[in-house]
Amino acid sequence: MTGPVEARADRSGPTALVVDDEPQMTVIIEFALQTQGFSVLVAHDGATALHLLRTRPIDLVVLDVLMPTMDGLSLCQRIRARSEVPIMLLTALSQQDDVIAGLEHGADDYVTKPFHPREVALRAQALVRRRRDTGSAIRVGKLVIDLTNRTVVLAGRQLNLPYTEFKLLAHLAARRGTPQSWRDLLREVWGTTDLIGGRDVVKSTVYRLRSRLAATPDGAGYIRTLRGVGYLMPDSLGDAPEGGSR
């Protein structure tokens, strides 16, 4: 059986779906979001959340990691498989492994408990604004990134990228010609600045993405490593890399 659902405020602003099995927590988050102009839907279990996503227009999901029956990470993965809606995780400080797993499965940001309600609201605003400000497609050489449909075509071939690798590729393409440090990428792609092991997470994701691109004809050279600086997608693929490409 699905849990109770509540909807408040008018639909003039963005709509957030708050998913948490603790009623007191949902009340706190709901009020914080309403102060920033959000309409709020509340679900206390994963089944209700999925039903709302199928039947209501949702601009943001705020999702607790620890829930019975269907935990937040499983729900995050199921949401991302069918929707590009921004997802913010709520997690305890001791759940760093869950944070990494959530971000790898498509979450856009996370907030650790205990948190200030206004921080949640401001982060929520930023996620929705970033989503709405994003253009529909980016073209670099033979690479076409469709941001709306989350597809990547390289030299006429479609690549099926995991969500985090897609976000990484889109971020580098949108800022082509400008080096991005691993801290820049951690903040913009993973939505954090203090993730334990963050540098290694970025490095391994770049490696996997680069390997997928290089496996396609004409796919080499789209991601360059600038030693001591960061990563770069060049404006022109004819530019010589500086500091190697590993």
Rosetta silent file (secondary structure, phi, psi, omega in degrees, C-alpha in Angstrom):
SEQUENCE: MTGPVEARADRSGPTALVVDDEPQMTVIIEFALQTQGFSVLVAHDGATALHLLRTRPIDLVVLDVLMPTMDGLSLCQRIRARSEVPIMLLTALSQQDDVIAGLEHGADDYVTKPFHPREVALRAQALVRRRRDTGSAIRVGKLVIDLTNRTVVLAGRQLNLPYTEFKLLAHLAARRGTPQSWRDLLREVWGTTDLIGGRDVVKSTVYRLRSRLAATPDGAGYIRTLRGVGYLMPDSLGDAPEGGSR
SCORE:     score description
SCORE:     0.000 S_00000001
   1 L     0.000  140.197  179.099    0.000    0.000    0.000 S_00000001
   2 L   -82.213  156.299 -177.580    1.238    3.464   -0.795 S_00000001
   3 L   -85.363 -179.174 -178.038    1.630    6.079    1.891 S_00000001
   4 L   -68.176  151.287  179.940   -0.137    9.419    2.266 S_00000001
   5 E  -127.519  137.988  178.542    0.365   12.156   -0.285 S_00000001
   6 E  -130.824  144.972  175.488    0.044   15.870    0.289 S_00000001
   7 E  -133.273  129.941  179.962    0.142   18.792   -2.137 S_00000001
   8 E  -136.744  165.261 -179.545    0.350   22.408   -1.061 S_00000001
   9 L    71.640  169.690 -177.939    0.918   25.877   -2.569 S_00000001
  10 L   -89.784  171.673 -173.650   -0.078   26.855   -6.097 S_00000001
  11 L   -91.712   12.107 -178.252    1.362   25.521   -9.341 S_00000001
  12 L   -68.294  -30.387  178.293    2.798   28.866  -10.469 S_00000001
  13 L  -100.180 -175.140  178.089    6.261   27.872   -9.247 S_00000001
  14 L   -68.308  155.366  179.139    8.223   24.638   -9.604 S_00000001
  15 E  -109.030  128.272  177.200    6.915   21.480   -7.969 S_00000001
  16 E  -108.251  141.423  172.760    9.094   19.424   -5.638 S_00000001
  17 E  -107.114  117.280  179.173    8.433   15.842   -4.581 S_00000001
  18 E  -100.642  123.041 -176.582    9.715   15.128   -1.052 S_00000001
  19 E  -119.813  110.236 -178.933   10.182   11.424   -0.317 S_00000001
  20 L  -159.835  138.492 -178.580   10.864   10.470    3.314 S_00000001
  21 L   -82.512   -4.068  179.160    9.252    7.956    5.672 S_00000001
  22 L  -100.913  109.394 -177.382    9.546   10.372    8.621 S_00000001
  23 H   -55.773  -38.690 -178.496    6.549   12.775    8.689 S_00000001
  24 H   -63.300  -39.299  179.308    8.367   15.316   10.856 S_00000001
  25 H   -66.377  -41.088 -179.314   11.219   15.533    8.364 S_00000001
  26 H   -65.111  -34.874  178.418    8.878   16.014    5.404 S_00000001
  27 H   -63.581  -43.248 -179.911    7.118   18.869    7.224 S_00000001
  28 H   -62.781  -48.075 -177.935   10.451   20.672    7.777 S_00000001
  29 H   -67.476  -40.918  179.794   11.574   20.260    4.158 S_00000001
  30 H   -57.976  -47.690 -179.356    8.145   21.107    2.811 S_00000001
  31 H   -63.440  -42.414  179.859    8.016   24.401    4.683 S_00000001
  32 H   -61.122  -42.592 -179.669   11.549   25.335    3.610 S_00000001
  33 H   -68.222  -38.443  179.535   10.739   24.700   -0.050 S_00000001
  34 H   -62.486  -34.494  179.555    7.474   26.619    0.140 S_00000001
  35 H   -65.630  -19.071  178.297    9.322   29.701    1.395 S_00000001
  36 L  -103.549   15.721  172.366   11.249   29.641   -1.907 S_00000001
  37 L    90.409    9.439  178.729    8.120   29.392   -4.058 S_00000001
  38 L   -82.281  144.086  158.076    7.880   25.630   -4.552 S_00000001
  39 E   -83.816  149.512 -172.553    4.678   23.648   -4.630 S_00000001
  40 E  -130.414  130.595  167.961    5.270   20.468   -2.657 S_00000001
  41 E  -110.454  144.528 -177.807    4.104   16.875   -2.998 S_00000001
  42 E  -124.104  133.655  172.597    4.966   14.417   -0.229 S_00000001
  43 E  -129.860  140.099 -178.803    5.393   10.658   -0.410 S_00000001
  44 L  -103.758    8.067  177.128    6.353    8.433    2.513 S_00000001
  45 L  -158.349  164.391 -175.081    7.398    5.426    0.418 S_00000001
  46 H   -65.957  -37.941 -178.274    8.878    4.586   -2.963 S_00000001
  47 H   -62.289  -42.305  177.887    5.702    3.230   -4.562 S_00000001
  48 H   -64.655  -41.029  179.706    3.838    6.491   -3.924 S_00000001
  49 H   -60.804  -45.729  179.934    6.768    8.494   -5.245 S_00000001
  50 H   -64.233  -37.805  177.111    6.876    6.527   -8.509 S_00000001
  51 H   -62.363  -44.076  179.638    3.115    6.912   -8.917 S_00000001
  52 H   -64.326  -38.945  179.276    3.375   10.686   -8.505 S_00000001
  53 H   -65.267  -28.948  177.962    6.216   10.877  -11.021 S_00000001
  54 H   -79.334  -24.555 -169.596    4.038    9.079  -13.544 S_00000001
  55 H  -116.551  -11.766 -177.594    0.984   11.241  -12.962 S_00000001
  56 L  -126.593  150.075  172.625    2.162   14.711  -11.913 S_00000001
  57 L   -75.554  116.733 -176.332    4.571   17.270  -13.388 S_00000001
  58 L  -118.640  131.196  179.993    7.596   17.201  -11.045 S_00000001
  59 L  -101.052  -15.969 -176.600   10.548   19.620  -11.270 S_00000001
  60 E  -160.834  141.763  173.324   12.658   18.250   -8.397 S_00000001
  61 E  -117.338  126.428  173.631   12.843   15.169   -6.148 S_00000001
  62 E  -107.320  116.633 -163.970   14.193   15.462   -2.584 S_00000001
  63 E  -127.860  124.167  175.534   14.904   11.903   -1.514 S_00000001
  64 E   -77.688  140.029 -178.571   15.916   10.341    1.807 S_00000001
  65 L   -73.561  -45.070 -175.450   18.465    7.527    1.490 S_00000001
  66 L   -91.919  104.412  175.124   17.242    5.404    4.415 S_00000001
  67 L  -141.021  149.157  178.584   13.681    4.205    3.849 S_00000001
  68 L   -74.728  166.240  177.127   12.016    0.821    4.410 S_00000001
  69 L    67.489  -71.099  175.705   10.782   -1.466    1.593 S_00000001
  70 L  -120.888  109.873 -176.719   12.417    0.513   -1.212 S_00000001
  71 L   -72.819  166.337 -174.796   15.513    2.406   -0.078 S_00000001
  72 H   -62.148  -35.167 -179.209   16.450    5.792   -1.490 S_00000001
  73 H   -68.318  -41.379  177.260   19.290    4.509   -3.663 S_00000001
  74 H   -64.619  -41.288  179.112   17.076    1.946   -5.383 S_00000001
  75 H   -65.701  -41.094  177.627   14.398    4.573   -5.885 S_00000001
  76 H   -56.474  -45.854 -179.111   16.969    7.027   -7.252 S_00000001
  77 H   -63.918  -40.459 -179.798   18.065    4.464   -9.832 S_00000001
  78 H   -68.891  -37.398  177.028   14.481    3.719  -10.872 S_00000001
  79 H   -64.585  -45.969 -176.446   13.657    7.410  -11.214 S_00000001
  80 H   -66.040  -26.663  179.342   16.741    8.094  -13.304 S_00000001
  81 H   -67.371  -20.107 -176.898   15.926    5.194  -15.638 S_00000001
  82 H  -124.485   -5.708 -173.268   12.767    6.993  -16.737 S_00000001
  83 L  -150.773  150.210  175.701   13.265   10.689  -16.002 S_00000001
  84 L   -99.856   13.444 -179.644   15.809   13.499  -16.076 S_00000001
  85 L   -58.360  136.577  176.491   14.213   15.280  -13.112 S_00000001
  86 L   -60.453  139.980 -178.650   16.872   16.683  -10.737 S_00000001
  87 E  -124.502  127.523  174.142   17.338   14.523   -7.617 S_00000001
  88 E  -112.586  126.290  178.278   18.679   15.705   -4.257 S_00000001
  89 E   -90.997  143.752  169.976   19.641   13.062   -1.685 S_00000001
  90 E  -109.907  124.641 -173.308   19.286   13.486    2.071 S_00000001
  91 E  -145.295  154.775  175.879   21.852   11.397    3.914 S_00000001
  92 E   -78.011  156.762 -177.392   23.561   11.018    7.276 S_00000001
  93 L   -59.437  -28.503 -176.485   27.181   12.064    7.650 S_00000001
  94 L   -83.550    2.689 -173.487   28.248    8.435    8.106 S_00000001
  95 L  -105.478   43.019 -177.195   26.799    7.329    4.758 S_00000001
  96 H   -60.628  -37.621  178.087   29.577    8.454    2.417 S_00000001
  97 H   -62.418  -38.155  177.611   29.494    5.174    0.491 S_00000001
  98 H   -67.053  -35.985  177.257   25.774    5.695   -0.093 S_00000001
  99 H   -60.864  -48.988  179.693   26.446    9.223   -1.292 S_00000001
 100 H   -59.315  -45.541  179.641   28.940    7.970   -3.880 S_00000001
 101 H   -61.929  -41.625  179.670   26.524    5.251   -4.985 S_00000001
 102 H   -63.650  -44.423  179.344   23.689    7.747   -5.255 S_00000001
 103 H   -65.441  -37.619  177.820   25.691   10.188   -7.332 S_00000001
 104 H   -67.368  -27.334 -179.247   26.870    7.365   -9.591 S_00000001
 105 L   -93.817    9.858  170.051   23.247    6.302  -10.079 S_00000001
 106 L   115.612   -0.860  175.753   22.122    9.722  -11.177 S_00000001
 107 L   -66.573  149.044 -176.791   21.560   11.965   -8.164 S_00000001
 108 L   -98.423  -23.502 -176.468   22.448   15.605   -8.832 S_00000001
 109 E  -160.979  167.193  174.543   23.196   16.823   -5.307 S_00000001
 110 E  -148.913  153.776  176.516   23.095   15.754   -1.685 S_00000001
 111 E  -130.122  133.021 -178.984   22.648   17.332    1.726 S_00000001
 112 E   -91.945  145.172  175.946   23.892   15.715    4.925 S_00000001
 113 E   -89.076  142.349   -3.295   21.876   15.505    8.127 S_00000001
 114 L   -75.496  149.525 -177.494   21.595   17.493   10.271 S_00000001
 115 L  -131.388  162.783  173.686   21.066   20.318    7.799 S_00000001
 116 L   -88.347  127.947 -177.566   19.709   23.853    7.769 S_00000001
 117 H   -53.754  -35.455 -179.264   16.324   23.921    5.989 S_00000001
 118 H   -66.235  -32.277  176.893   17.295   27.043    4.048 S_00000001
 119 H   -61.829  -43.641  177.754   20.307   25.220    2.609 S_00000001
 120 H   -59.256  -45.845 -177.513   17.982   22.570    1.203 S_00000001
 121 H   -63.902  -43.199 -178.698   15.722   25.235   -0.292 S_00000001
 122 H   -69.235  -38.844  176.156   18.562   27.197   -1.901 S_00000001
 123 H   -64.390  -39.048  178.225   20.165   24.059   -3.322 S_00000001
 124 H   -61.160  -45.099  177.446   16.759   23.044   -4.665 S_00000001
 125 H   -58.549  -44.149 -177.912   16.393   26.401   -6.396 S_00000001
 126 H   -63.704  -41.024  179.759   19.842   26.067   -7.944 S_00000001
 127 H   -63.574  -44.374 -179.484   19.113   22.577   -9.296 S_00000001
 128 H   -67.430  -42.403  179.489   15.854   23.650  -10.920 S_00000001
 129 H   -63.104  -43.217  179.504   17.376   26.834  -12.339 S_00000001
 130 H   -60.931  -40.455  179.644   20.354   24.937  -13.760 S_00000001
 131 H   -64.290  -42.405 -176.288   17.995   22.468  -15.412 S_00000001
 132 H   -76.831  -25.974 -179.635   15.865   25.183  -16.996 S_00000001
 133 H   -81.291  -11.628 -176.071   18.822   27.269  -18.152 S_00000001
 134 L   -75.022  135.205  177.661   20.401   24.369  -20.034 S_00000001
 135 L   -71.844 -178.497 -172.918   20.124   24.471  -23.801 S_00000001
 136 L   -89.563  -30.364 -176.178   18.830   21.591  -25.898 S_00000001
 137 E  -154.078  150.561  175.902   21.978   20.378  -27.694 S_00000001
 138 E  -127.661  133.104  178.562   25.750   20.820  -27.830 S_00000001
 139 E  -120.882  126.911  176.011   27.843   20.041  -30.917 S_00000001
 140 E  -136.118  112.584 -177.254   31.608   19.587  -30.832 S_00000001
 141 L    57.933 -123.824  178.379   33.224   18.139  -33.929 S_00000001
 142 L   -94.699   11.971 -178.347   31.403   14.885  -34.695 S_00000001
 143 E  -101.206  128.257  177.674   29.942   14.774  -31.200 S_00000001
 144 E  -125.246  120.593 -179.369   26.284   15.758  -30.615 S_00000001
 145 E  -112.288  112.326  177.807   24.944   15.876  -27.059 S_00000001
 146 E   -91.521  107.936 -174.675   21.163   16.181  -26.764 S_00000001
 147 L   -76.022  -26.724 -179.184   20.559   17.566  -23.284 S_00000001
 148 L   -74.615  -47.040 -177.470   16.793   17.237  -23.417 S_00000001
 149 L   -95.070   -1.325  179.828   16.635   13.574  -24.403 S_00000001
 150 L    54.253   54.229  176.267   19.990   12.681  -22.774 S_00000001
 151 E  -123.536  151.881  177.608   21.458   11.095  -25.875 S_00000001
 152 E  -129.050  127.169  177.136   24.987   11.210  -27.282 S_00000001
 153 E  -121.621  126.941 -179.985   25.824   10.611  -30.939 S_00000001
 154 E  -124.990  119.093 -179.103   29.449   10.380  -32.051 S_00000001
 155 L    51.985   40.378  177.437   30.303   10.113  -35.749 S_00000001
 156 L    83.508   -1.100 -179.549   26.747    8.943  -36.423 S_00000001
 157 E  -111.100  132.799  179.252   26.759    6.303  -33.694 S_00000001
 158 E   -82.647  134.543  177.543   24.682    6.587  -30.536 S_00000001
 159 E  -105.580  135.383  176.515   26.504    5.979  -27.256 S_00000001
 160 L   -98.909   97.014 -175.741   24.681    4.659  -24.213 S_00000001
 161 L   -99.561  140.785  168.219   26.374    6.449  -21.338 S_00000001
 162 L   -57.390  155.750 -170.652   25.653    6.070  -17.615 S_00000001
 163 H   -58.730  -43.886 -177.743   24.058    9.201  -16.233 S_00000001
 164 H   -65.257  -38.754  177.714   27.120   10.546  -14.419 S_00000001
 165 H   -66.047  -36.471  175.512   29.316   10.065  -17.493 S_00000001
 166 H   -62.321  -45.786  179.356   26.697   11.880  -19.576 S_00000001
 167 H   -61.593  -40.760  179.047   26.719   14.800  -17.123 S_00000001
 168 H   -63.017  -47.040  179.748   30.516   14.883  -17.173 S_00000001
 169 H   -62.257  -43.751 -179.378   30.652   14.896  -20.975 S_00000001
 170 H   -64.842  -38.429  179.547   27.981   17.600  -21.225 S_00000001
 171 H   -64.340  -46.546 -179.880   29.773   19.758  -18.648 S_00000001
 172 H   -65.232  -38.323 -179.669   33.111   19.557  -20.475 S_00000001
 173 H   -67.653  -39.627 -179.649   31.423   20.207  -23.828 S_00000001
 174 H   -67.514  -22.403 -178.861   29.547   23.249  -22.516 S_00000001
 175 L  -118.073   30.667 -177.461   32.866   24.664  -21.259 S_00000001
 176 L   -57.163  141.690 -177.394   35.053   23.482  -24.126 S_00000001
 177 L    89.527  -10.443 -179.589   38.318   25.317  -24.394 S_00000001
 178 L  -117.609  118.134  179.684   38.354   25.993  -20.636 S_00000001
 179 L   -60.849  143.144  178.492   40.239   23.587  -18.335 S_00000001
 180 E  -120.509  120.852  177.935   38.192   22.111  -15.496 S_00000001
 181 L   -72.252  165.244  178.616   39.918   21.029  -12.295 S_00000001
 182 H   -64.535  -29.520  176.991   38.779   17.879  -10.528 S_00000001
 183 H   -69.019  -39.464  175.655   37.289   20.128   -7.839 S_00000001
 184 H   -58.116  -46.802 -177.271   35.306   22.020  -10.515 S_00000001
 185 H   -67.211  -39.784  178.924   33.978   18.728  -11.859 S_00000001
 186 H   -61.061  -40.797 -179.267   33.187   17.366   -8.421 S_00000001
 187 H   -70.943  -46.391 -172.127   31.157   20.480   -7.640 S_00000001
 188 H   -83.772  -34.001 -177.096   29.340   20.820  -10.967 S_00000001
 189 H   -92.996  -43.773 -178.101   28.824   17.176  -11.959 S_00000001
 190 L   -94.454  -11.608  176.446   28.548   15.432   -8.595 S_00000001
 191 L    73.860   28.545 -179.445   27.061   18.397   -6.733 S_00000001
 192 L  -149.992  165.468  175.857   29.536   18.424   -3.858 S_00000001
 193 L  -124.483   -5.973 -172.438   32.909   19.822   -2.818 S_00000001
 194 L  -132.539   28.381  179.323   33.840   17.532    0.071 S_00000001
 195 L   -69.376  127.576  178.510   33.132   13.977   -1.054 S_00000001
 196 L   -60.882  130.751 -177.576   35.635   11.552    0.472 S_00000001
 197 L    74.024   19.273 -174.511   37.809   10.166   -2.320 S_00000001
 198 H   -57.514  -41.591 -178.129   36.431   12.815   -4.666 S_00000001
 199 H   -62.637  -41.935  179.644   39.577   13.142   -6.771 S_00000001
 200 H   -69.424  -34.732  176.799   39.692    9.401   -7.429 S_00000001
 201 H   -61.232  -46.531  178.548   35.967    9.341   -8.240 S_00000001
 202 H   -62.583  -47.024 -177.275   36.479   12.041  -10.880 S_00000001
 203 H   -59.631  -45.101 -178.507   39.597   10.401  -12.270 S_00000001
 204 H   -69.017  -35.211  178.693   37.992    6.979  -12.663 S_00000001
 205 H   -69.521  -40.631  175.431   34.860    8.426  -14.263 S_00000001
 206 H   -60.121  -42.794 -179.941   36.937   10.436  -16.749 S_00000001
 207 H   -60.676  -46.141 -179.809   38.884    7.269  -17.588 S_00000001
 208 H   -63.846  -43.518 -179.547   35.708    5.260  -18.254 S_00000001
 209 H   -64.572  -45.510  179.335   34.172    8.022  -20.346 S_00000001
 210 H   -59.826  -39.792  179.868   37.336    8.549  -22.374 S_00000001
 211 H   -64.280  -40.080  178.588   37.545    4.798  -23.042 S_00000001
 212 H   -64.703  -41.881  179.355   33.963    4.710  -24.336 S_00000001
 213 H   -65.896  -43.966 -176.572   34.631    7.626  -26.663 S_00000001
 214 H   -67.398  -21.808  178.881   37.913    6.186  -27.922 S_00000001
 215 L   -73.605  -10.960  178.130   36.203    2.870  -28.752 S_00000001
 216 L  -101.383  137.453  176.703   34.244    4.733  -31.450 S_00000001
 217 L   -52.222  137.114 -178.375   35.945    5.789  -34.701 S_00000001
 218 L    67.674   17.358 -177.108   37.013    9.441  -34.483 S_00000001
 219 L   -94.175   -6.600 -179.645   36.321    9.360  -30.734 S_00000001
 220 L   -78.285  148.760  172.676   39.840   10.025  -29.472 S_00000001
 221 L    93.990   -2.791 -178.938   40.885   13.480  -28.335 S_00000001
 222 L   -76.269  -24.378  177.893   37.586   14.784  -26.990 S_00000001
 223 L  -125.805  118.263  179.320   38.839   14.752  -23.400 S_00000001
 224 E  -108.231  146.376  173.130   42.373   15.933  -22.654 S_00000001
 225 E  -104.204  124.476  175.728   44.234   15.761  -19.359 S_00000001
 226 E  -104.852  106.593 -174.047   46.352   18.787  -18.496 S_00000001
 227 L   -56.889  130.617  179.606   48.772   17.646  -15.818 S_00000001
 228 L    78.593   -2.439 -178.081   48.539   19.723  -12.692 S_00000001
 229 L  -119.494  -57.832 -178.456   45.548   21.633  -14.100 S_00000001
 230 E   154.036 -139.616 -175.567   42.626   19.329  -14.848 S_00000001
 231 E  -124.639  153.527 -172.902   40.607   18.181  -17.835 S_00000001
 232 E  -148.361  135.666  162.916   39.689   19.888  -21.082 S_00000001
 233 L  -102.078  116.502 -174.449   37.502   19.391  -24.128 S_00000001
 234 L   -70.439  152.295  173.907   39.274   21.416  -26.827 S_00000001
 235 L   -63.033  -40.948  179.225   37.478   23.889  -29.068 S_00000001
 236 L  -122.982  130.040 -179.528   39.189   22.288  -32.030 S_00000001
 237 L   -70.752   -4.169  176.227   40.176   18.646  -32.082 S_00000001
 238 L   -86.607   -7.760  179.002   43.214   19.675  -34.062 S_00000001
 239 L   -67.267  136.311  178.905   44.654   21.412  -30.998 S_00000001
 240 L   -76.326  136.520  178.906   47.701   19.628  -29.618 S_00000001
 241 L   -71.202  148.123  177.243   47.278   18.438  -26.026 S_00000001
 242 L  -111.294  127.080  175.554   49.450   19.937  -23.360 S_00000001
 243 L    82.963   14.639  174.511   50.760   17.746  -20.597 S_00000001
 244 L    95.132  173.287 -176.860   49.585   14.439  -22.017 S_00000001
 245 L  -128.076   13.782  179.475   46.250   12.741  -22.494 S_00000001
 246 L   -81.918    0.000    0.000   46.154   10.097  -19.787 S_00000001
